[in-house]
XYZ file of C-alpha atoms in Angstrom:
622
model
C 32.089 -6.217 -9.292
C 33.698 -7.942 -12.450
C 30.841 -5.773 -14.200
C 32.008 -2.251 -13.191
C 35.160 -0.904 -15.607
C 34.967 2.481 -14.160
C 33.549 2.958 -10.301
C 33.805 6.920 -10.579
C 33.396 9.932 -13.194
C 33.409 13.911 -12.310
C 32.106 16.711 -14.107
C 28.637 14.611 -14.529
C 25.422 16.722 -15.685
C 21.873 15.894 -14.148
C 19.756 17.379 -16.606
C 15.962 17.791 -15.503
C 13.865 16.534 -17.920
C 11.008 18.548 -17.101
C 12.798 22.329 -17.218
C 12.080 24.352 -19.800
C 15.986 26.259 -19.506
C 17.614 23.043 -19.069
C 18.103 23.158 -15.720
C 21.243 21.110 -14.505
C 23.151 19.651 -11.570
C 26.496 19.574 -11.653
C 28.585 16.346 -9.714
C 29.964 13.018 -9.077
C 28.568 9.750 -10.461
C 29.417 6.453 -8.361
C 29.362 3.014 -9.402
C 28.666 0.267 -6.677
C 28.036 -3.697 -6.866
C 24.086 -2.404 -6.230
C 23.738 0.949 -7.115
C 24.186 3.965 -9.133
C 24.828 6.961 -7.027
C 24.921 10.697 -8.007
C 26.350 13.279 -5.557
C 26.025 16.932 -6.796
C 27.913 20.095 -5.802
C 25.300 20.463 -2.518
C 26.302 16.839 -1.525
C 22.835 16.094 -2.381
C 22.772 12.393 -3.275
C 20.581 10.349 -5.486
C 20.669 6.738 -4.638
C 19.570 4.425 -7.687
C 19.334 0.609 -7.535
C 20.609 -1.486 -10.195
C 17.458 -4.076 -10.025
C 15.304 -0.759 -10.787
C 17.064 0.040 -13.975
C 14.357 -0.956 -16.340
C 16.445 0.446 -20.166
C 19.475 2.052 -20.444
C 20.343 4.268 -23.576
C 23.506 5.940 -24.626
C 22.377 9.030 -27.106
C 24.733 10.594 -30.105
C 27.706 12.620 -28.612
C 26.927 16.179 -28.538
C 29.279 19.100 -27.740
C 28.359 19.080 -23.928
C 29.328 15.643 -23.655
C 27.462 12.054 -24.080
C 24.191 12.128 -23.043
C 22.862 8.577 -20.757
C 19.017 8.107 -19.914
C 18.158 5.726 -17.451
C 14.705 4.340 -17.391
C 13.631 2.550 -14.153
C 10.613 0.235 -13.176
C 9.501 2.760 -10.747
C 8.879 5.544 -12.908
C 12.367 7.394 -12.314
C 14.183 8.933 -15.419
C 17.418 10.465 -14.831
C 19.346 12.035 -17.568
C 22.902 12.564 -17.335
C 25.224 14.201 -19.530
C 28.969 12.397 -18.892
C 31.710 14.567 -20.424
C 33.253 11.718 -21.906
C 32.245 9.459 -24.485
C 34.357 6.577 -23.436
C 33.321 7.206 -19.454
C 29.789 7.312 -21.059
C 30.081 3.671 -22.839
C 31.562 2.421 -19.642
C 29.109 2.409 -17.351
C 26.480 2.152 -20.187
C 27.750 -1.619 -20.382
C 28.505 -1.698 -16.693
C 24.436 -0.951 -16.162
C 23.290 -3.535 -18.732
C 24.827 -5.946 -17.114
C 24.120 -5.560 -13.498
C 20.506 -4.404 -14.257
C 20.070 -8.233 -15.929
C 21.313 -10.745 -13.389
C 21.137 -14.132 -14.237
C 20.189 -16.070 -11.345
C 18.312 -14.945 -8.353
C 21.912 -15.336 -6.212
C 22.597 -12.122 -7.711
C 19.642 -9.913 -6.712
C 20.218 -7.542 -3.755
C 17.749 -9.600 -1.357
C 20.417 -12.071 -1.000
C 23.572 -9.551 -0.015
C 20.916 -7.025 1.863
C 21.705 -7.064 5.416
C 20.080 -4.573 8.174
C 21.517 -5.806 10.591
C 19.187 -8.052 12.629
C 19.559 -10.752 14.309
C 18.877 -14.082 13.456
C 15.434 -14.455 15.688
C 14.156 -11.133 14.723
C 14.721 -11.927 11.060
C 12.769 -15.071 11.630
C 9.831 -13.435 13.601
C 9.638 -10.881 10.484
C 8.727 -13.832 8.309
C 6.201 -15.249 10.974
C 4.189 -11.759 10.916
C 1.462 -13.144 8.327
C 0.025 -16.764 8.575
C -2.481 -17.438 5.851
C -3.848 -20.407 7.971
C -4.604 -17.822 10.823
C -6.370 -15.475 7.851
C -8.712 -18.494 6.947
C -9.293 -18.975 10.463
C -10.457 -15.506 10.573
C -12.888 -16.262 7.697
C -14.247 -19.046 9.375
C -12.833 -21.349 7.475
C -12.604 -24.739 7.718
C -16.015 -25.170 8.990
C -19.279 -27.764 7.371
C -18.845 -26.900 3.914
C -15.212 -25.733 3.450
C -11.942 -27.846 4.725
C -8.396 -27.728 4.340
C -6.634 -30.198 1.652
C -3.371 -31.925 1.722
C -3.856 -32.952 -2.059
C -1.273 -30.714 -2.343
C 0.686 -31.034 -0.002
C 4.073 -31.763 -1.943
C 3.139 -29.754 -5.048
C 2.327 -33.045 -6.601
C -1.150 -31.836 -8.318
C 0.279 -28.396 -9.003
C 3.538 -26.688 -8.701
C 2.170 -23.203 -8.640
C -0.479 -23.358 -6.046
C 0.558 -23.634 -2.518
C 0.372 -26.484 -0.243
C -2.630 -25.594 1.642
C -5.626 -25.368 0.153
C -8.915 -25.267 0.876
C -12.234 -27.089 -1.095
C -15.310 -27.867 -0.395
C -15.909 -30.730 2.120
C -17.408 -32.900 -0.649
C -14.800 -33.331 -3.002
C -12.509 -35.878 -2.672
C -9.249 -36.702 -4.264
C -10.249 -38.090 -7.067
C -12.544 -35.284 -7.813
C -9.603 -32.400 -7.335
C -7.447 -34.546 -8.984
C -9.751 -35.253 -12.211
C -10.356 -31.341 -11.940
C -6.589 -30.189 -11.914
C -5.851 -32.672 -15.337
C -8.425 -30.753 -16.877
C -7.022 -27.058 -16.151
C -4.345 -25.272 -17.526
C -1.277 -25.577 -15.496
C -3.262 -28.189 -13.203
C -4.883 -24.762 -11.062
C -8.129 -26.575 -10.014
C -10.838 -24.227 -8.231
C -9.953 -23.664 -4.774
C -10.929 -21.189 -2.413
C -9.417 -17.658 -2.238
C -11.883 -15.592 0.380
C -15.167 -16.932 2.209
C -17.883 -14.280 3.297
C -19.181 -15.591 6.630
C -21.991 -13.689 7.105
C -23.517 -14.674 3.594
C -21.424 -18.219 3.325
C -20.691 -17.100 -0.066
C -17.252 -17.571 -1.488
C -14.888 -15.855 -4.133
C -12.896 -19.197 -5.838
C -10.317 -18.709 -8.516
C -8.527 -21.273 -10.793
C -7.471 -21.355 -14.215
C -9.406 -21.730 -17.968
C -10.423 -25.591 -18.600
C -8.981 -27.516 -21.268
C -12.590 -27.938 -22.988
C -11.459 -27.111 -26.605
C -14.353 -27.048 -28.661
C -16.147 -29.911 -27.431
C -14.499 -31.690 -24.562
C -15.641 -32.181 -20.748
C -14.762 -33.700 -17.805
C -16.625 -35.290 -15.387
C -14.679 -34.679 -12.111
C -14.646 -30.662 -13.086
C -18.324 -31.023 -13.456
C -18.480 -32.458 -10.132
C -15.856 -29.786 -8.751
C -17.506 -27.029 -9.417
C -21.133 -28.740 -8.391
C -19.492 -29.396 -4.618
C -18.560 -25.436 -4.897
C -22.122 -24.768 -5.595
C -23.637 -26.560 -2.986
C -21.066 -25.651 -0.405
C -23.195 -22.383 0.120
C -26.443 -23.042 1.582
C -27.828 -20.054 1.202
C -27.399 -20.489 -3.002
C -26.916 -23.165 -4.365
C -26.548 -21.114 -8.038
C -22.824 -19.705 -8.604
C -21.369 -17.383 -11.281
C -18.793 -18.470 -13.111
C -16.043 -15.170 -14.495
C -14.326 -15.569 -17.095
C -11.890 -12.162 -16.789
C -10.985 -12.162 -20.558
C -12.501 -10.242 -23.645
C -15.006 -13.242 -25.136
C -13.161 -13.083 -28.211
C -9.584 -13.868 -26.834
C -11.414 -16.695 -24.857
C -13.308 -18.013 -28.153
C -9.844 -17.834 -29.695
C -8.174 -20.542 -27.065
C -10.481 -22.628 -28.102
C -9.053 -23.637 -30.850
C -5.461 -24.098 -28.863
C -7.409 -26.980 -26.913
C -8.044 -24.511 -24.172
C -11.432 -21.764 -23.376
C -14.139 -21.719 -21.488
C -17.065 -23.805 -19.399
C -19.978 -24.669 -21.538
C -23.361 -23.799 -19.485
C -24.972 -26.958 -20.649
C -22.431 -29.435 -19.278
C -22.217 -27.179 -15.554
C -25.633 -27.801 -13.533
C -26.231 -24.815 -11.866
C -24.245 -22.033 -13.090
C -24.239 -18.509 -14.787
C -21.737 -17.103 -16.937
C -20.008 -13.773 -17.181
C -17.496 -12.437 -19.244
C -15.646 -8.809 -18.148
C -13.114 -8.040 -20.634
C -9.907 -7.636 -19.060
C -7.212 -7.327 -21.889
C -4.404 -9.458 -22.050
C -0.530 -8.419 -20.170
C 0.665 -7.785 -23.980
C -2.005 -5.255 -24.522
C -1.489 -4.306 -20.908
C 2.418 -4.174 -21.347
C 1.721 -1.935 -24.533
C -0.878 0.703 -22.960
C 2.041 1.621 -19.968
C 4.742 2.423 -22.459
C 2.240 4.798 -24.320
C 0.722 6.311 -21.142
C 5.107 6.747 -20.225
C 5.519 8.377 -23.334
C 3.233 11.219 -22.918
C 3.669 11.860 -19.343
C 7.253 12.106 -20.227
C 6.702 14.531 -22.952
C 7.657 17.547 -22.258
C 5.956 20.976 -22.884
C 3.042 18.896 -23.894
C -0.620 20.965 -24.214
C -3.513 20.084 -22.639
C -5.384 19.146 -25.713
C -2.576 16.649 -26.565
C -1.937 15.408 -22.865
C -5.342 14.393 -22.852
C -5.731 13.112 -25.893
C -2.238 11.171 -25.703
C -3.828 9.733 -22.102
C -7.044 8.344 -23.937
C -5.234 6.789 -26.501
C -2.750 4.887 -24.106
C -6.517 3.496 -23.224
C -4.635 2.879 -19.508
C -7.834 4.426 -17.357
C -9.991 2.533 -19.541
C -8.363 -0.769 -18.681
C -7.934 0.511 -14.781
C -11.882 0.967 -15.153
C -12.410 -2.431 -16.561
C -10.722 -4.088 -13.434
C -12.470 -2.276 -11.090
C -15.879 -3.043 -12.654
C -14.763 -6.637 -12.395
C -14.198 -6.691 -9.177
C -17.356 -4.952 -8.034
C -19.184 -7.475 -10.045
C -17.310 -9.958 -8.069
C -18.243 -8.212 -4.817
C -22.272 -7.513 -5.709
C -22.920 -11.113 -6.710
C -21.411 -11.801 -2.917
C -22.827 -9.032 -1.330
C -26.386 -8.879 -2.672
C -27.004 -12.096 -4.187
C -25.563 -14.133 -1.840
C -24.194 -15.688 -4.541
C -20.778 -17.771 -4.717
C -18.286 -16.402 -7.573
C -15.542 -18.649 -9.631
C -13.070 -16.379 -11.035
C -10.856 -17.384 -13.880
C -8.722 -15.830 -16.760
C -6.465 -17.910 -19.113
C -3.834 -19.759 -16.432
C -4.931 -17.689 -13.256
C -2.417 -16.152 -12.411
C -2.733 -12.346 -13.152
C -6.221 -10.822 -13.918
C -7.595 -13.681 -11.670
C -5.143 -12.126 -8.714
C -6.529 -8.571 -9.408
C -10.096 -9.805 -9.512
C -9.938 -11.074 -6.631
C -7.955 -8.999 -4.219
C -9.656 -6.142 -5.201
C -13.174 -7.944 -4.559
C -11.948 -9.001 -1.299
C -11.403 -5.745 -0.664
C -14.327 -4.430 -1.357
C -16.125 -6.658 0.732
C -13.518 -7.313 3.743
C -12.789 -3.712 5.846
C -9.864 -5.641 7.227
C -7.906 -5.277 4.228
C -8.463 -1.805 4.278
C -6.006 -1.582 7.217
C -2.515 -1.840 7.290
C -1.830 -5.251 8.088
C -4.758 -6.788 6.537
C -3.745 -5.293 2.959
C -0.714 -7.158 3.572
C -2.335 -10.025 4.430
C -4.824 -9.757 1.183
C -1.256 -9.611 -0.848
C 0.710 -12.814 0.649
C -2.813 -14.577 0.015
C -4.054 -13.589 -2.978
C -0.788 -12.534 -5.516
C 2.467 -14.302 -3.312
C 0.614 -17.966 -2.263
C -1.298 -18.050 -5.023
C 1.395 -17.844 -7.545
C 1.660 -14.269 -9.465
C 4.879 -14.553 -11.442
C 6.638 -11.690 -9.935
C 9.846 -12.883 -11.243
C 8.527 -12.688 -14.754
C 5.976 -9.789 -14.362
C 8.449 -7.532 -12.994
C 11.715 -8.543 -14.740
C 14.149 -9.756 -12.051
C 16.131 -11.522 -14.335
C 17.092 -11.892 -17.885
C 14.619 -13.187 -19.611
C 11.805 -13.017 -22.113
C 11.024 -9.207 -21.930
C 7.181 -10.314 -23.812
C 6.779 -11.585 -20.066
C 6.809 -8.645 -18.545
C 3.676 -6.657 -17.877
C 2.284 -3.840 -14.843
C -0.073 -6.473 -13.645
C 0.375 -5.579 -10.344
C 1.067 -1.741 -10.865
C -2.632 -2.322 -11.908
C -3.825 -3.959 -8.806
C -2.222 -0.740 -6.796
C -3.536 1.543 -9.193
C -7.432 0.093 -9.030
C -6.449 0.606 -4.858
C -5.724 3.867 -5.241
C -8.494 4.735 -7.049
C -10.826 3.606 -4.223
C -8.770 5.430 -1.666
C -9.861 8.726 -3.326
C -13.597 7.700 -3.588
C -13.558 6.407 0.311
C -11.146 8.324 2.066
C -12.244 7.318 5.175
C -12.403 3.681 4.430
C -8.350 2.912 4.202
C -6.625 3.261 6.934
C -3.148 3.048 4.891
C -2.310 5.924 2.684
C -0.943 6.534 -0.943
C 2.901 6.821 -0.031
C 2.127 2.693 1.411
C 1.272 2.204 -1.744
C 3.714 3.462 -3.507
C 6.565 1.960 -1.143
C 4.640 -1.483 -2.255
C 5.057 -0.871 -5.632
C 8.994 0.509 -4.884
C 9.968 -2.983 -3.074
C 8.079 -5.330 -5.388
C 10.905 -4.413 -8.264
C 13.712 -3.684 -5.759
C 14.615 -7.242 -5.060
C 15.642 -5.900 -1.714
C 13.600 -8.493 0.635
C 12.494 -11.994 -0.352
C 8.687 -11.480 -0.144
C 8.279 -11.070 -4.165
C 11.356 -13.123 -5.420
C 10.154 -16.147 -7.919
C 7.216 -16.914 -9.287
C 5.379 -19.411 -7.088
C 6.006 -20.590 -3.343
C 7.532 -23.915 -4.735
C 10.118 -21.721 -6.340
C 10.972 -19.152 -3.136
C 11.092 -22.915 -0.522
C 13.466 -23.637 -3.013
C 15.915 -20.776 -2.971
C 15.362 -20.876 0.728
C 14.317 -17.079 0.850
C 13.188 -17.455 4.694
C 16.652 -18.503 5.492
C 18.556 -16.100 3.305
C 17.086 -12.727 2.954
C 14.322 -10.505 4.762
C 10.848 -10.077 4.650
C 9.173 -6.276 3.851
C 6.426 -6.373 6.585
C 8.041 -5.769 9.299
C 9.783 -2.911 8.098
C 6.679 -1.290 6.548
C 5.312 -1.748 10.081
C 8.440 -0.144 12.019
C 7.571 2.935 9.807
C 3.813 2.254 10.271
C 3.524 6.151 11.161
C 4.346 7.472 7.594
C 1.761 5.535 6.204
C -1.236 6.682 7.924
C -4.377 7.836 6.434
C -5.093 10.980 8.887
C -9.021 10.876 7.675
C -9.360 7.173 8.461
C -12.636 6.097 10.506
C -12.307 2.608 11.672
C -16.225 2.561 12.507
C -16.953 3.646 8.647
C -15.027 1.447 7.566
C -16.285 -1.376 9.413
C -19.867 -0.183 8.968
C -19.348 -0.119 5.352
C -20.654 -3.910 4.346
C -19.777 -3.090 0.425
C -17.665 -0.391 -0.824
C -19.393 0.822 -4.141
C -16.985 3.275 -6.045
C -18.522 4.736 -8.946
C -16.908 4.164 -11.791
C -18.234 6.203 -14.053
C -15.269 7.868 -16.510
C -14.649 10.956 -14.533
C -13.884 9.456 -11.827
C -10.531 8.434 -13.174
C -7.653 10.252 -13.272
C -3.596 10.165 -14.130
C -2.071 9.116 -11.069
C 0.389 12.098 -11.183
C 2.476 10.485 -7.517
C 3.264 7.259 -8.902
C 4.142 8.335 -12.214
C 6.221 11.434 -11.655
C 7.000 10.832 -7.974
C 11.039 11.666 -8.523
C 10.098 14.680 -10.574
C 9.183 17.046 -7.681
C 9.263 20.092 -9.976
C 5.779 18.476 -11.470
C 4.000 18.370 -8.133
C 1.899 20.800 -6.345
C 3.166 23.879 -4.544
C 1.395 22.601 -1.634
C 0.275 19.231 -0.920
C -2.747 18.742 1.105
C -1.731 15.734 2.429
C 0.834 17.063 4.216
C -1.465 19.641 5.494
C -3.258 17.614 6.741
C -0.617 15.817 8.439
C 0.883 18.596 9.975
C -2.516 20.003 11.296
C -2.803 16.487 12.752
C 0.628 16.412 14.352
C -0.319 19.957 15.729
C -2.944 18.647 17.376
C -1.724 16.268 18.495
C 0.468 18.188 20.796
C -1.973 20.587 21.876
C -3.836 17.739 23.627
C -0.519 16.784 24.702
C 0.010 19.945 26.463
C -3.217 20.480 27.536
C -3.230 17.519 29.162
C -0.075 19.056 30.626
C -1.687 22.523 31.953
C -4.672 20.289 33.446
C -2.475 18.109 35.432
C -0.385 21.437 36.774
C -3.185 23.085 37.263
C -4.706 20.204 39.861
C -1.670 20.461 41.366
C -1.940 23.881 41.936
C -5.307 23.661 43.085
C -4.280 21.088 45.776
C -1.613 23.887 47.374
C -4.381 26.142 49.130
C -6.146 23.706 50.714
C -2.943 22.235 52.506
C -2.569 26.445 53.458
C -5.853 26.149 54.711
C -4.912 22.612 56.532
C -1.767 23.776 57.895
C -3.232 27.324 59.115
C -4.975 26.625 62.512
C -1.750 24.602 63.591
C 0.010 27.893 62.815
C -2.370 30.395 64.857
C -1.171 28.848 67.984
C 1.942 30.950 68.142
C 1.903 34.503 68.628
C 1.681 36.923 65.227
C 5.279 39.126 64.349
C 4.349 42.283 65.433
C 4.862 43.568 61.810
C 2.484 41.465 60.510
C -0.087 42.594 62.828
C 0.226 46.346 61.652
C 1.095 45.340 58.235
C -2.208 46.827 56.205
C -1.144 43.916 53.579
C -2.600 41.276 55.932
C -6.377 43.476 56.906
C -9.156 41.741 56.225
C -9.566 41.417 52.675
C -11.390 44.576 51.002
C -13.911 44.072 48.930
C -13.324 43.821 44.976
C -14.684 46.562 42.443
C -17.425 46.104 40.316
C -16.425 43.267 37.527
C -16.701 46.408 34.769
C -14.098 48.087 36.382
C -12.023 45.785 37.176
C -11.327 43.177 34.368
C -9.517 44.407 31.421
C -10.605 42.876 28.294
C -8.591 40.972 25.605
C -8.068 43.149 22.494
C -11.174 42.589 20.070
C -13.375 41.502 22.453
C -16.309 42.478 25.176
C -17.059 41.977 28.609
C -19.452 40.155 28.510
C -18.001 37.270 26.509
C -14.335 37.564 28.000
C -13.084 34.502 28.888
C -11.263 35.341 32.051
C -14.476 36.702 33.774
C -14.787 33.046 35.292
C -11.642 33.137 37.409
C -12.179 37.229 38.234
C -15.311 35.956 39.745
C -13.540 32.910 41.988
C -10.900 35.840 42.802
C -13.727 37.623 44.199
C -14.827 35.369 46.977
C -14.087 35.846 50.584
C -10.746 33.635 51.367
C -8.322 33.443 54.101
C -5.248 35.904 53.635
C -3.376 33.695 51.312
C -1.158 34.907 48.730
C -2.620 33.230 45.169
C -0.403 33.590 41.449
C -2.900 30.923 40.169
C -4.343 33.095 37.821
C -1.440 35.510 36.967
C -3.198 38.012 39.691
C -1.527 38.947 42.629
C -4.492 39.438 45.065
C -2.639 41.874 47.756
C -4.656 44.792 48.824
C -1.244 46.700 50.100
């Protein structure tokens, strides 16, 4: 709180950026230890978290008042006009700072509280176990075991402690391996196909310079090769654009050299760098936030950013990845420069491909804790939790979601999540608010004790496991679905209008079909529900003449009222008219296809004098 000078100012503007007559909100603006909040003259209010707040910016005083734009990490601009200057420059300074904490003590994770108890909180962080994943792989089995090289982070700080390698390389071997990678991030196993007994395997580039070898890498990635019996020839990816790779050589660093690796084949895909990466998103933010912008130059502006075009180069990675698995039987080593970011989005997204299980709810989380959280994205970095070296940060994993996306619109019947889990993802991975994407490595988050101190996402994504729903889901397709292949082919992408403008409703469509959709599901939903219902009464009903008909000879015994022998209600049943005479047909339709005719007919047989409503007919011949 020693951040905040002024906690309230009145008379605040919300201008929307997107209105061609200005179009404002008139109201209250609120400043708490973790957010900015915005109350208008409806008592509408607009929550915004300070660990969002990606740039702040205080414009040139104009005669409405000071104007105050607030970027944020997940794609929210608000504009406020703040009538005065010196309110204005208040919480201008009061946002920089609390948007840049300087230790992770600071970020909301570690003051949110939902109140749970103590074993619930626990049980949230249970909900995924990587070793139970592997298990599910079939892994460890004759080729593939688990390693406790690593168990104290002693061979590398970044990795976790379990990891798995092929049964034929010992210590000395992973050890030999890891002095002769960048950041010590040997080849390990990330996701084993069963069915083929191919593997995806990531690490980071080798230290090979222009000339230089090792032995024991030679020998690590031979025991990868062999460790699939069906081919013993593996591809080797090198993620990067050939010339950036060519260009570490002369740092010390690069790429294998064929000759000195028995048994493998090559690949470059051309992933650019998180500068280049960092780059195309603020150009791709600039003309989306444009406004009044015309098609020509929206279009234009969008090719330029060149952000499809690197979307497109990730997926085409990744279903290289996935072929080599799926139709060559062929193992895969993935690598980029330290193996960390185009690596992760390599191979989650080839995982997916391959794996329908992580095209369900709970297996997509299961594909994120293994392949971005264990494995040692820097989310800290990537996403800017704290103040540091803003050249660090990049939308590596905005990426990742993006390239998911993408596939849910070529296989909608594949995913049994739907977009708004992604974009909730995406919301929570810059939040800060639960522990899952805090720090840069799993060293780091046993360090600052997250499992102790703050709360894990799944199980709240789960609670509200109904919003996220994919109402065209097919488990069977999915499952029957051995390799997804999207086509990738340029039209196919497109601006992802929800993530990028999901705060500016006035930019979305009049109707969403999506929510269509959903509310045609609902709806049928509870028709089955009530004609469940109508069955069960009408059984019921059904049931009541026969215990008449039960109950009747008991009740001939006595003598008959006298009225009810000479009442002409109770003669013997007269015979019904003709069906054309006597069924009156539903407005815009016949006879012969009414749908009533069936019961008419049962109403026509011979039955004992019993009084029936069954069918909204009172059958009485008085």
């Amino acid at each position: 709180m020693e951040h905040i000078r002024t906690t309230k100012v009145e008379q605040v503007k919300l201008i929307d950026r997107f209105s061609t007559s200005n179009k404002s909100l008139m109201g209250t603006l609120y400043l708490t230890a973790t957010h900015l909040l915005f109350i208008d003259s409806s008592q509408k209010e607009t929550w915004i978290l300070h660990h969002h707040i990606a740039a702040v910016e205080k414009l040139a005083l104009t005669t409405s008042g000071c104007p105050l734009v607030i970027q944020c990490k997940n794609f929210r601009v608000v504009h406020f006009i703040v009538p005065r200057e010196r309110d204005c420059h208040d919480v201008y300074n009061s946002l920089l700072q609390l948007s840049k904490p300087a230790s992770y003590d600071e970020l909301y994770a570690f003051s949110y509280n939902p109140k749970q108890n103590e074993s619930k909180r626990l049980q949230g962080w249970q909900l995924i176990d990587l070793a139970e994943e592997y298990k599910r792989m079939g892994v460890p089995n004759s080729n593939w075991q688990l390693s406790d090289a690593n168990r104290n982070y002693e061979i590398c700080d970044s990795y976790p402690r379990e990891l798995y390698v092929p049964r034929t390389a010992s210590k000395p071997i992973i050890v030999g391996s890891s002095k002769f990678r960048s950041k010590g991030r040997f080849p390990v196993l990330s996701y084993y196909h069963r069915d083929k007994e191919a593997a995806i395997c990531r690490c980071s580039q080798p230290l090979s310079g222009f000339s230089a070898r090792c032995l024991e890498d030679e020998n690590m990635l031979h025991a990868i090769s062999i460790a699939n019996p069906a081919h013993h020839c593996m591809y080797v990816m090198d993620t990067r654009p050939k010339l950036n790779a060519m260009a570490n050589r002369a740092a010390g660093k690069g790429y294998e050299n064929e000759d000195n690796y028995a048994n493998i084949r090559f690949q470059f895909v051309g992933i650019e760098n998180i500068h280049v990466m960092r780059s195309s998103l603020q150009k791709l933010l600039e003309v989306s936030g444009t406004k009044a912008l015309s098609v020509n130059s929206f279009l234009s502006g969008l090719e330029s950013s060149g952000w499809l075009r690197h979307i497109k180069a990730v997926l085409d990675a990744a279903i290289f990845l996935a072929k080599a698995i799926a139709v060559e039987n062929a193992t895969v080593l993935v690598h980029c420069s330290d193996g960390w970011d185009r690596t992760s989005q390599v191979c989650s997204l080839g995982s997916l491909l391959l794996d329908s299980y992580y095209r369900t709810i709970k297996g997509f989380m299961v594909l994120i804790e293994k392949d971005w959280i264990s494995f040692g994205h820097k989310f800290s970095d990537r996403c800017g939790q704290l103040d540091g070296d803003p050249k660090e940060i990049s939308p590596v994993f905005t990426q990742f979601l993006e390239g998911v996306w993408h596939l849910t619109e070529q296989f909608p019947q594949a995913f049994e999540y739907n977009e708004a889990f992604l974009l909730q993802i995406h919301e929570h991975v810059h939040s800060c608010q639960f522990g899952n994407f805090l720090g840069n490595c799993q060293k780091e988050r046993e360090e600052l004790k997250l499992k102790e101190k703050t709360y894990s996402l799944w199980p709240f994504l789960l609670d509200e496991q109904k919003k996220y729903l994919n109402p065209l889901y097919n488990r069977d397709f999915s499952q029957k679905l051995v390799l997804l292949e999207p086509n990738t082919a340029s039209f196919n992408f497109k601006f992802w209008r929800n993530m990028y403008h999901q705060f500016d409703r006035t930019m979305h469509p009049r109707q969403s079909v999506f929510n269509i959709i959903m509310t045609m599901s609902e709806q049928n939903k509870q028709l089955e529900k009530d004609f469940k219902e109508l069955e069960a009464t009408m059984k019921q009903r059904n049931r009541q003449p026969e215990e008449l008909l039960t109950k009747e000879p008991l009740q001939s015994v006595h003598p008959a009222s006298p009225a009810l022998k000479t009442s002409p209600c109770f003669k013997k049943e007269q015979p019904l008219l003709p069906m054309k005479d006597s069924i009156r047909t539903i407005e815009g339709s016949n006879t012969a296809d009414n749908r009533y005719s069936e019961y008419m007919e049962e109403l026509s047989k011979a039955e004992p004098a019993v009084v029936s409503l069954e069918y909204g007919v009172a059958r009485m011949t008085c």
